[in-house]
Amino acid sequence: MRREARMRLGRRIVAGFLVFSALASVCRAASDPAVQLGFPPEVTGAMDGISPDRIRAHVQFLADDLLEGRGTGTRGGDIAARYIATQFALYGLKPAGDDGGYLQRVDFIGVQTQDGTTASLVPGRGPPEALTRGADYVVGNQTQTGSVDIDAPLVFVGYGIEAPEFHWDDFKGVDVRGKVILVIVNEPPSKDPKFFAAQTMTYYGRWTYKFEEAARKGALGALIIHRTDLASYGWNVVRSSWSNEMVYLAKDRDPKLEAAAWVQWDVARRIFADSGLKLDDMVALAGTRKFRARELPVRFKAHIESQVRKFVSYNVIGMLPGTDPGLPPRL
């Protein structure tokens, strides 16, 4: 994270605490805030202890360049964890981590796609079409292996959602095991709060869900079709995010994809053109209950090279013992 971004984040955090502190001051200025607002005396006492200067001091240290962005598994991240553990001790919280301390070890695997990675579309007729990583697509191998080769048919599954509570199943009638799904970012359009929460995105619209569901269905890979208005961010955000190392829990046994990928809108348009279909028409159909998933006469072929590293990071855990008899302590 760049210094300017960290400082902006720090200022926003401080501003939020300052607003809260100001509200607390207004409450204390009332004749009897505990009565008027229903706060017990111990809460108003805690509000009295809020100090913008102390909050600002913590943020300034944690946002300093010394911590190098506080990335998971980095020196700066470890410094931040130990700093927070020290504050827990000063607050009187009981240690609840490993070996009687505040830190809990977590094993991770970092995977970063390398320059040797290639991908292409292979239509039923005509020559293969090479794709340019970064400009046309981005991809990561979630299986935590150094390299993988894929040559599998593409299956268009609309929004790639199975949501029984909304009576919606984009995978109905199709088997995607051993194949690569092509899926639209976001979720079916809706103005009904009882159907995908209207215009509020549910987890079904998140790209993480789409990769998880594809893996659960046995797919080798998933290509998410990006469109700025549907994603609410541009391709530059996708490209930048997927140029970095992706981090996974080392002992995660959930199904994973060999190719977790995004493709540009124009790439998807060419895929459908090679299939004798129009992308805009298929996207419109995918937002209705008339949609049915279909295998396309196009294959996705890729060689994905990754740099894989094991590393350790830490949770910081403090315990505040409860005062009610018979209740377990709170973490």
mmCIF file of C-alpha atoms in Angstrom:
data_model
loop_
_atom_site.group_PDB
_atom_site.id
_atom_site.type_symbol
_atom_site.label_atom_id
_atom_site.label_comp_id
_atom_site.label_asym_id
_atom_site.label_seq_id
_atom_site.Cartn_x
_atom_site.Cartn_y
_atom_site.Cartn_z
ATOM 1 C CA MET A 1 0.000 0.000 0.000
ATOM 2 C CA ARG A 2 1.426 3.367 -0.975
ATOM 3 C CA ARG A 3 2.154 5.928 1.677
ATOM 4 C CA GLU A 4 -0.496 8.357 0.362
ATOM 5 C CA ALA A 5 -3.172 5.646 0.477
ATOM 6 C CA ARG A 6 -2.176 4.623 4.000
ATOM 7 C CA MET A 7 -2.269 8.216 5.201
ATOM 8 C CA ARG A 8 -5.717 8.711 3.627
ATOM 9 C CA LEU A 9 -6.899 5.544 5.360
ATOM 10 C CA GLY A 10 -5.401 6.723 8.612
ATOM 11 C CA ARG A 11 -7.122 10.093 8.299
ATOM 12 C CA ARG A 12 -10.464 8.423 7.633
ATOM 13 C CA ILE A 13 -10.076 6.171 10.666
ATOM 14 C CA VAL A 14 -9.122 9.107 12.858
ATOM 15 C CA ALA A 15 -11.985 11.190 11.458
ATOM 16 C CA GLY A 16 -14.425 8.413 12.310
ATOM 17 C CA PHE A 17 -13.192 8.225 15.870
ATOM 18 C CA LEU A 18 -13.277 12.015 16.156
ATOM 19 C CA VAL A 19 -16.931 12.049 15.077
ATOM 20 C CA PHE A 20 -17.723 9.359 17.615
ATOM 21 C CA SER A 21 -15.848 11.284 20.278
ATOM 22 C CA ALA A 22 -17.760 14.450 19.396
ATOM 23 C CA LEU A 23 -21.050 12.603 19.716
ATOM 24 C CA ALA A 24 -19.931 11.260 23.061
ATOM 25 C CA SER A 25 -19.160 14.808 24.193
ATOM 26 C CA VAL A 26 -22.639 15.933 23.187
ATOM 27 C CA CYS A 27 -24.120 13.084 25.182
ATOM 28 C CA ARG A 28 -22.053 13.971 28.241
ATOM 29 C CA ALA A 29 -23.124 17.602 27.913
ATOM 30 C CA ALA A 30 -26.747 16.588 28.459
ATOM 31 C CA SER A 31 -28.052 16.834 31.993
ATOM 32 C CA ASP A 32 -28.202 13.054 32.419
ATOM 33 C CA PRO A 33 -27.075 11.125 29.326
ATOM 34 C CA ALA A 34 -27.292 7.763 31.069
ATOM 35 C CA VAL A 35 -30.992 8.361 31.641
ATOM 36 C CA GLN A 36 -31.796 10.193 28.393
ATOM 37 C CA LEU A 37 -30.017 7.711 26.125
ATOM 38 C CA GLY A 38 -30.443 4.620 28.252
ATOM 39 C CA PHE A 39 -26.703 4.124 28.743
ATOM 40 C CA PRO A 40 -25.581 2.555 32.005
ATOM 41 C CA PRO A 41 -22.971 4.479 34.038
ATOM 42 C CA GLU A 42 -20.121 2.135 33.025
ATOM 43 C CA VAL A 43 -20.799 2.917 29.349
ATOM 44 C CA THR A 44 -20.742 6.668 29.851
ATOM 45 C CA GLY A 45 -17.559 6.191 31.858
ATOM 46 C CA ALA A 46 -15.994 4.345 28.945
ATOM 47 C CA MET A 47 -17.103 7.144 26.610
ATOM 48 C CA ASP A 48 -15.314 9.618 28.854
ATOM 49 C CA GLY A 49 -12.128 7.645 28.281
ATOM 50 C CA ILE A 50 -12.151 8.099 24.501
ATOM 51 C CA SER A 51 -9.150 10.159 23.470
ATOM 52 C CA PRO A 52 -8.719 11.352 19.874
ATOM 53 C CA ASP A 53 -5.041 11.995 20.555
ATOM 54 C CA ARG A 54 -4.421 8.392 21.641
ATOM 55 C CA ILE A 55 -6.350 7.059 18.651
ATOM 56 C CA ARG A 56 -4.336 9.325 16.346
ATOM 57 C CA ALA A 57 -1.067 8.092 17.854
ATOM 58 C CA HIS A 58 -1.968 4.425 17.233
ATOM 59 C CA VAL A 59 -3.010 5.101 13.641
ATOM 60 C CA GLN A 60 0.096 7.152 12.893
ATOM 61 C CA PHE A 61 2.329 4.305 14.031
ATOM 62 C CA LEU A 62 0.399 1.538 12.261
ATOM 63 C CA ALA A 63 0.243 3.588 9.028
ATOM 64 C CA ASP A 64 3.931 4.496 9.081
ATOM 65 C CA ASP A 65 6.235 3.399 6.259
ATOM 66 C CA LEU A 66 8.227 1.436 8.851
ATOM 67 C CA LEU A 67 5.504 -1.231 8.721
ATOM 68 C CA GLU A 68 5.729 -1.486 4.913
ATOM 69 C CA GLY A 69 1.961 -1.819 4.408
ATOM 70 C CA ARG A 70 1.445 -4.496 7.110
ATOM 71 C CA GLY A 71 0.997 -7.233 4.513
ATOM 72 C CA THR A 72 0.141 -10.748 5.650
ATOM 73 C CA GLY A 73 3.318 -12.676 6.401
ATOM 74 C CA THR A 74 5.607 -9.649 6.109
ATOM 75 C CA ARG A 75 7.937 -8.094 8.657
ATOM 76 C CA GLY A 76 5.643 -5.079 8.921
ATOM 77 C CA GLY A 77 2.626 -7.295 9.544
ATOM 78 C CA ASP A 78 4.462 -9.080 12.360
ATOM 79 C CA ILE A 79 5.435 -5.746 13.918
ATOM 80 C CA ALA A 80 1.804 -4.630 13.800
ATOM 81 C CA ALA A 81 0.663 -7.872 15.462
ATOM 82 C CA ARG A 82 3.146 -7.482 18.290
ATOM 83 C CA TYR A 83 2.219 -3.831 18.729
ATOM 84 C CA ILE A 84 -1.466 -4.749 19.064
ATOM 85 C CA ALA A 85 -0.595 -7.569 21.472
ATOM 86 C CA THR A 86 1.268 -5.029 23.626
ATOM 87 C CA GLN A 87 -1.787 -2.770 23.674
ATOM 88 C CA PHE A 88 -3.956 -5.714 24.712
ATOM 89 C CA ALA A 89 -1.621 -6.315 27.631
ATOM 90 C CA LEU A 90 -1.759 -2.642 28.641
ATOM 91 C CA TYR A 91 -5.583 -2.773 28.516
ATOM 92 C CA GLY A 92 -5.534 -5.716 30.900
ATOM 93 C CA LEU A 93 -6.924 -8.300 28.460
ATOM 94 C CA LYS A 94 -6.015 -11.900 29.211
ATOM 95 C CA PRO A 95 -3.833 -13.618 26.580
ATOM 96 C CA ALA A 96 -5.791 -16.227 24.591
ATOM 97 C CA GLY A 97 -3.319 -17.186 21.877
ATOM 98 C CA ASP A 98 -0.736 -19.953 21.599
ATOM 99 C CA ASP A 99 1.503 -20.958 24.521
ATOM 100 C CA GLY A 100 -0.081 -18.508 26.946
ATOM 101 C CA GLY A 101 0.531 -15.469 24.742
ATOM 102 C CA TYR A 102 -1.585 -13.167 22.622
ATOM 103 C CA LEU A 103 -0.417 -14.462 19.221
ATOM 104 C CA GLN A 104 -2.027 -17.365 17.356
ATOM 105 C CA ARG A 105 0.006 -18.893 14.541
ATOM 106 C CA VAL A 106 -1.700 -19.286 11.150
ATOM 107 C CA ASP A 107 -0.010 -21.125 8.270
ATOM 108 C CA PHE A 108 -0.495 -19.660 4.792
ATOM 109 C CA ILE A 109 0.412 -20.388 1.187
ATOM 110 C CA GLY A 110 1.171 -17.503 -1.158
ATOM 111 C CA VAL A 111 0.683 -18.037 -4.901
ATOM 112 C CA GLN A 112 1.750 -15.544 -7.563
ATOM 113 C CA THR A 113 1.205 -16.102 -11.276
ATOM 114 C CA GLN A 114 4.414 -15.916 -13.297
ATOM 115 C CA ASP A 115 5.282 -14.549 -16.741
ATOM 116 C CA GLY A 116 5.462 -18.028 -18.294
ATOM 117 C CA THR A 117 1.667 -18.268 -18.081
ATOM 118 C CA THR A 118 -0.218 -18.514 -21.385
ATOM 119 C CA ALA A 119 -3.867 -18.869 -22.394
ATOM 120 C CA SER A 120 -5.859 -19.179 -25.587
ATOM 121 C CA LEU A 121 -9.336 -19.803 -26.940
ATOM 122 C CA VAL A 122 -9.712 -22.759 -29.282
ATOM 123 C CA PRO A 123 -12.916 -22.564 -31.376
ATOM 124 C CA GLY A 124 -14.471 -25.582 -33.036
ATOM 125 C CA ARG A 125 -13.459 -24.105 -36.370
ATOM 126 C CA GLY A 126 -10.498 -21.900 -37.127
ATOM 127 C CA PRO A 127 -7.139 -21.316 -35.479
ATOM 128 C CA PRO A 128 -6.604 -20.785 -31.731
ATOM 129 C CA GLU A 129 -6.737 -17.197 -30.486
ATOM 130 C CA ALA A 130 -3.957 -16.293 -28.056
ATOM 131 C CA LEU A 131 -4.913 -14.091 -25.110
ATOM 132 C CA THR A 132 -2.666 -11.471 -23.528
ATOM 133 C CA ARG A 133 -2.351 -11.721 -19.755
ATOM 134 C CA GLY A 134 -3.178 -8.389 -18.156
ATOM 135 C CA ALA A 135 -4.833 -6.903 -21.230
ATOM 136 C CA ASP A 136 -7.313 -9.719 -22.017
ATOM 137 C CA TYR A 137 -7.368 -11.816 -18.867
ATOM 138 C CA VAL A 138 -5.903 -12.427 -15.427
ATOM 139 C CA VAL A 139 -5.611 -15.834 -13.805
ATOM 140 C CA GLY A 140 -4.474 -17.587 -10.650
ATOM 141 C CA ASN A 141 -3.991 -21.248 -9.747
ATOM 142 C CA GLN A 142 -5.745 -21.893 -6.425
ATOM 143 C CA THR A 143 -4.446 -25.467 -6.060
ATOM 144 C CA GLN A 144 -1.127 -24.228 -4.639
ATOM 145 C CA THR A 145 0.984 -26.050 -7.213
ATOM 146 C CA GLY A 146 3.851 -24.702 -9.287
ATOM 147 C CA SER A 147 2.298 -25.323 -12.701
ATOM 148 C CA VAL A 148 -0.843 -26.679 -14.286
ATOM 149 C CA ASP A 149 -2.083 -27.294 -17.845
ATOM 150 C CA ILE A 150 -5.720 -27.001 -18.853
ATOM 151 C CA ASP A 151 -7.506 -27.881 -22.095
ATOM 152 C CA ALA A 152 -11.242 -28.026 -21.445
ATOM 153 C CA PRO A 153 -14.550 -26.968 -22.996
ATOM 154 C CA LEU A 154 -16.263 -23.770 -21.903
ATOM 155 C CA VAL A 155 -19.738 -23.895 -20.370
ATOM 156 C CA PHE A 156 -21.753 -20.686 -20.070
ATOM 157 C CA VAL A 157 -23.648 -20.775 -16.762
ATOM 158 C CA GLY A 158 -25.070 -17.250 -16.659
ATOM 159 C CA TYR A 159 -24.372 -15.739 -13.253
ATOM 160 C CA GLY A 160 -23.096 -19.066 -11.894
ATOM 161 C CA ILE A 161 -25.486 -19.049 -8.932
ATOM 162 C CA GLU A 162 -27.377 -21.792 -7.133
ATOM 163 C CA ALA A 163 -29.701 -20.087 -4.622
ATOM 164 C CA PRO A 164 -32.529 -22.370 -3.416
ATOM 165 C CA GLU A 165 -34.108 -19.597 -1.338
ATOM 166 C CA PHE A 166 -34.703 -17.634 -4.546
ATOM 167 C CA HIS A 167 -35.606 -20.750 -6.593
ATOM 168 C CA TRP A 168 -32.619 -20.021 -8.822
ATOM 169 C CA ASP A 169 -30.168 -22.558 -10.269
ATOM 170 C CA ASP A 170 -27.870 -21.594 -13.137
ATOM 171 C CA PHE A 171 -26.301 -25.076 -13.115
ATOM 172 C CA LYS A 172 -29.558 -26.940 -13.676
ATOM 173 C CA GLY A 173 -29.308 -29.582 -16.382
ATOM 174 C CA VAL A 174 -25.564 -29.259 -16.984
ATOM 175 C CA ASP A 175 -22.498 -31.099 -15.676
ATOM 176 C CA VAL A 176 -19.433 -28.846 -15.378
ATOM 177 C CA ARG A 177 -17.045 -31.414 -13.900
ATOM 178 C CA GLY A 178 -13.702 -31.261 -15.671
ATOM 179 C CA LYS A 179 -14.747 -28.172 -17.620
ATOM 180 C CA VAL A 180 -14.273 -24.396 -17.405
ATOM 181 C CA ILE A 181 -17.311 -22.242 -16.692
ATOM 182 C CA LEU A 182 -17.921 -18.831 -18.211
ATOM 183 C CA VAL A 183 -19.846 -16.644 -15.771
ATOM 184 C CA ILE A 184 -21.141 -13.055 -15.555
ATOM 185 C CA VAL A 185 -19.963 -10.816 -12.727
ATOM 186 C CA ASN A 186 -22.571 -9.688 -10.142
ATOM 187 C CA GLU A 187 -26.048 -11.306 -9.952
ATOM 188 C CA PRO A 188 -29.420 -11.283 -11.774
ATOM 189 C CA PRO A 189 -30.947 -7.792 -12.013
ATOM 190 C CA SER A 190 -33.695 -7.210 -9.476
ATOM 191 C CA LYS A 191 -35.855 -4.462 -7.971
ATOM 192 C CA ASP A 192 -37.559 -6.877 -5.573
ATOM 193 C CA PRO A 193 -36.108 -6.923 -2.016
ATOM 194 C CA LYS A 194 -37.173 -10.563 -1.773
ATOM 195 C CA PHE A 195 -35.241 -11.555 -4.901
ATOM 196 C CA PHE A 196 -31.477 -11.172 -4.518
ATOM 197 C CA ALA A 197 -32.115 -8.195 -2.193
ATOM 198 C CA ALA A 198 -33.072 -5.890 -5.081
ATOM 199 C CA GLN A 199 -30.133 -3.616 -5.969
ATOM 200 C CA THR A 200 -28.150 -4.574 -2.861
ATOM 201 C CA MET A 201 -25.560 -7.169 -3.794
ATOM 202 C CA THR A 202 -25.716 -10.429 -1.871
ATOM 203 C CA TYR A 203 -22.792 -12.826 -1.501
ATOM 204 C CA TYR A 204 -24.027 -14.609 -4.634
ATOM 205 C CA GLY A 205 -22.810 -11.632 -6.654
ATOM 206 C CA ARG A 206 -19.285 -11.672 -5.255
ATOM 207 C CA TRP A 207 -16.494 -13.027 -7.420
ATOM 208 C CA THR A 208 -15.313 -15.156 -4.484
ATOM 209 C CA TYR A 209 -18.640 -17.000 -4.443
ATOM 210 C CA LYS A 210 -18.466 -17.696 -8.167
ATOM 211 C CA PHE A 211 -15.036 -19.311 -7.860
ATOM 212 C CA GLU A 212 -16.094 -21.270 -4.774
ATOM 213 C CA GLU A 213 -19.274 -22.560 -6.433
ATOM 214 C CA ALA A 214 -17.417 -23.526 -9.597
ATOM 215 C CA ALA A 215 -14.938 -25.538 -7.527
ATOM 216 C CA ARG A 216 -17.734 -27.191 -5.539
ATOM 217 C CA LYS A 217 -19.335 -28.248 -8.821
ATOM 218 C CA GLY A 218 -16.087 -29.901 -9.935
ATOM 219 C CA ALA A 219 -15.059 -27.385 -12.591
ATOM 220 C CA LEU A 220 -11.372 -27.066 -13.469
ATOM 221 C CA GLY A 221 -11.655 -23.323 -13.900
ATOM 222 C CA ALA A 222 -13.908 -20.299 -14.082
ATOM 223 C CA LEU A 223 -13.758 -17.206 -16.287
ATOM 224 C CA ILE A 224 -15.643 -14.249 -14.839
ATOM 225 C CA ILE A 225 -16.808 -11.814 -17.515
ATOM 226 C CA HIS A 226 -15.931 -8.288 -16.413
ATOM 227 C CA ARG A 227 -18.034 -5.255 -17.243
ATOM 228 C CA THR A 228 -17.388 -2.014 -15.384
ATOM 229 C CA ASP A 229 -21.016 -1.069 -14.715
ATOM 230 C CA LEU A 230 -21.827 -4.536 -13.364
ATOM 231 C CA ALA A 231 -18.659 -4.882 -11.303
ATOM 232 C CA SER A 232 -18.682 -1.243 -10.077
ATOM 233 C CA TYR A 233 -14.946 -1.014 -10.785
ATOM 234 C CA GLY A 234 -12.814 -0.888 -13.895
ATOM 235 C CA TRP A 235 -10.572 -3.500 -15.467
ATOM 236 C CA ASN A 236 -7.551 -1.687 -14.050
ATOM 237 C CA VAL A 237 -8.679 -2.703 -10.545
ATOM 238 C CA VAL A 238 -8.943 -6.354 -11.579
ATOM 239 C CA ARG A 239 -5.587 -6.318 -13.341
ATOM 240 C CA SER A 240 -3.832 -4.642 -10.419
ATOM 241 C CA SER A 241 -5.354 -6.940 -7.797
ATOM 242 C CA TRP A 242 -4.505 -10.129 -9.677
ATOM 243 C CA SER A 243 -0.945 -9.064 -10.414
ATOM 244 C CA ASN A 244 -0.165 -9.544 -6.724
ATOM 245 C CA GLU A 245 0.324 -12.657 -4.655
ATOM 246 C CA MET A 246 -2.896 -14.447 -3.707
ATOM 247 C CA VAL A 247 -2.953 -15.845 -0.181
ATOM 248 C CA TYR A 248 -4.657 -19.051 0.979
ATOM 249 C CA LEU A 249 -4.855 -20.978 4.226
ATOM 250 C CA ALA A 250 -2.286 -23.756 4.061
ATOM 251 C CA LYS A 251 -4.621 -26.381 5.520
ATOM 252 C CA ASP A 252 -7.731 -25.374 3.582
ATOM 253 C CA ARG A 253 -9.276 -28.570 2.189
ATOM 254 C CA ASP A 254 -12.138 -26.928 0.304
ATOM 255 C CA PRO A 255 -12.216 -27.596 -3.471
ATOM 256 C CA LYS A 256 -10.066 -25.208 -5.504
ATOM 257 C CA LEU A 257 -9.792 -24.177 -9.153
ATOM 258 C CA GLU A 258 -6.773 -24.725 -11.361
ATOM 259 C CA ALA A 259 -7.730 -21.539 -13.216
ATOM 260 C CA ALA A 260 -9.532 -18.767 -11.334
ATOM 261 C CA ALA A 261 -9.711 -16.100 -14.025
ATOM 262 C CA TRP A 262 -11.331 -12.893 -15.248
ATOM 263 C CA VAL A 263 -11.754 -11.946 -18.903
ATOM 264 C CA GLN A 264 -12.513 -8.648 -20.563
ATOM 265 C CA TRP A 265 -15.958 -7.996 -22.011
ATOM 266 C CA ASP A 266 -14.569 -7.974 -25.570
ATOM 267 C CA VAL A 267 -12.973 -11.389 -25.011
ATOM 268 C CA ALA A 268 -16.346 -12.776 -23.940
ATOM 269 C CA ARG A 269 -17.910 -11.189 -27.013
ATOM 270 C CA ARG A 270 -15.452 -13.090 -29.232
ATOM 271 C CA ILE A 271 -16.170 -16.344 -27.389
ATOM 272 C CA PHE A 272 -19.879 -16.017 -28.123
ATOM 273 C CA ALA A 273 -19.229 -14.906 -31.699
ATOM 274 C CA ASP A 274 -17.209 -18.112 -32.229
ATOM 275 C CA SER A 275 -20.266 -19.957 -30.900
ATOM 276 C CA GLY A 276 -22.692 -18.212 -33.235
ATOM 277 C CA LEU A 277 -24.222 -16.239 -30.369
ATOM 278 C CA LYS A 278 -24.433 -12.605 -29.263
ATOM 279 C CA LEU A 279 -23.046 -11.737 -25.854
ATOM 280 C CA ASP A 280 -25.608 -9.020 -25.113
ATOM 281 C CA ASP A 281 -28.481 -11.377 -25.898
ATOM 282 C CA MET A 282 -27.064 -14.138 -23.701
ATOM 283 C CA VAL A 283 -26.479 -11.786 -20.783
ATOM 284 C CA ALA A 284 -30.058 -10.513 -21.031
ATOM 285 C CA LEU A 285 -31.352 -14.086 -21.128
ATOM 286 C CA ALA A 286 -29.195 -15.040 -18.134
ATOM 287 C CA GLY A 287 -31.132 -12.559 -16.018
ATOM 288 C CA THR A 288 -34.404 -14.435 -16.573
ATOM 289 C CA ARG A 289 -35.813 -17.781 -15.463
ATOM 290 C CA LYS A 290 -35.809 -18.913 -19.090
ATOM 291 C CA PHE A 291 -32.008 -19.230 -19.036
ATOM 292 C CA ARG A 292 -30.416 -22.654 -19.374
ATOM 293 C CA ALA A 293 -26.676 -23.272 -19.131
ATOM 294 C CA ARG A 294 -25.021 -24.523 -22.295
ATOM 295 C CA GLU A 295 -21.673 -25.901 -23.380
ATOM 296 C CA LEU A 296 -20.029 -23.765 -26.051
ATOM 297 C CA PRO A 297 -18.025 -25.038 -29.053
ATOM 298 C CA VAL A 298 -14.939 -23.260 -27.681
ATOM 299 C CA ARG A 299 -12.188 -24.659 -25.464
ATOM 300 C CA PHE A 300 -10.054 -22.818 -22.948
ATOM 301 C CA LYS A 301 -6.420 -23.842 -23.092
ATOM 302 C CA ALA A 302 -3.872 -22.563 -20.590
ATOM 303 C CA HIS A 303 -0.492 -23.185 -19.022
ATOM 304 C CA ILE A 304 -0.270 -21.499 -15.631
ATOM 305 C CA GLU A 305 3.034 -21.096 -13.842
ATOM 306 C CA SER A 306 3.074 -19.943 -10.225
ATOM 307 C CA GLN A 307 5.551 -19.047 -7.546
ATOM 308 C CA VAL A 308 4.439 -20.804 -4.362
ATOM 309 C CA ARG A 309 5.713 -19.953 -0.894
ATOM 310 C CA LYS A 310 4.833 -21.058 2.623
ATOM 311 C CA PHE A 311 4.750 -18.496 5.401
ATOM 312 C CA VAL A 312 3.318 -17.785 8.833
ATOM 313 C CA SER A 313 1.231 -14.887 10.096
ATOM 314 C CA TYR A 314 -0.519 -14.264 13.398
ATOM 315 C CA ASN A 315 -3.921 -13.527 14.833
ATOM 316 C CA VAL A 316 -3.899 -11.396 17.975
ATOM 317 C CA ILE A 317 -6.319 -12.705 20.604
ATOM 318 C CA GLY A 318 -7.223 -11.149 23.949
ATOM 319 C CA MET A 319 -9.872 -12.287 26.396
ATOM 320 C CA LEU A 320 -12.144 -10.175 28.573
ATOM 321 C CA PRO A 321 -13.489 -12.455 31.332
ATOM 322 C CA GLY A 322 -17.194 -12.093 31.949
ATOM 323 C CA THR A 323 -18.656 -11.074 35.295
ATOM 324 C CA ASP A 324 -21.939 -12.981 35.186
ATOM 325 C CA PRO A 325 -21.651 -16.333 36.988
ATOM 326 C CA GLY A 326 -21.927 -19.380 34.764
ATOM 327 C CA LEU A 327 -21.278 -17.555 31.484
ATOM 328 C CA PRO A 328 -18.203 -18.413 29.357
ATOM 329 C CA PRO A 329 -15.500 -15.757 28.807
ATOM 330 C CA ARG A 330 -15.654 -13.536 25.703
ATOM 331 C CA LEU A 331 -12.866 -13.422 23.156
#
